[in-house]
Phi, psi and omega in degrees: 000120181272141176262146179296137182256154179277127181298329180292321180289328176295321180294326180288332182279334183285145181291161180293173184302333181287349179083005182276132179265357185280143179271136179278125181256126181279166179295324180294324177293319178296317180296318181292324176292322178294318179295318178297318179297317178296320180296317179294327176294321178294330179293338177296323184267350186274134175246107181292161179293324179284123183299148182296328179296320178293317178298314179299319181299309183288329174293322177294321178297327180276353179086018181269124178239123179205134180266350182280113182296328182296323179293318178297320178293325177296318177294322177295322178294319178296321177295317178300317179296317180298313180297320179297317179296318179295317180295320178295317178295319179297322177297319178296318176298322178297316180296321178296317179295321178292324177299319180293324180284337177297321182293331183278322184212172179293135183247133180277129182289334184274013182284138179274151177277132181238133177283117180254159177297327179298313180291319180294320179297317180295320180291317181290333178298329178296333182260009177084013178258115182260126180243130175240136177292133177294146179290146182268125177245132179254000000 
């Protein structure tokens, strides 16, 4: 059973007037492929902070199957970047909150910074992750 074809797609499939079937590759495409190849070679030597066993476990839980270690390391690197960005944003929220509390009362300089759920919730909200504190039942 033949399906009706789109005339525009047929025109795109036919070779140009010169009869050449080869695709013209631009310099930017060649450069981006070369850059990607170099990046993947660098991923062979890179050991992410997140252990590979942990990455493998969560990828398996999500149903992701891949034998290429470089891809798994790339995903671990992206996760590391995400966690780093969230932690940096939460730290900024903490500093803003401390600045506001400085105006109200005397602030001790030797105080350590503590990651609170309030700051973490605000930082994750920027990335579309909504966290709600569970209700307390006694």
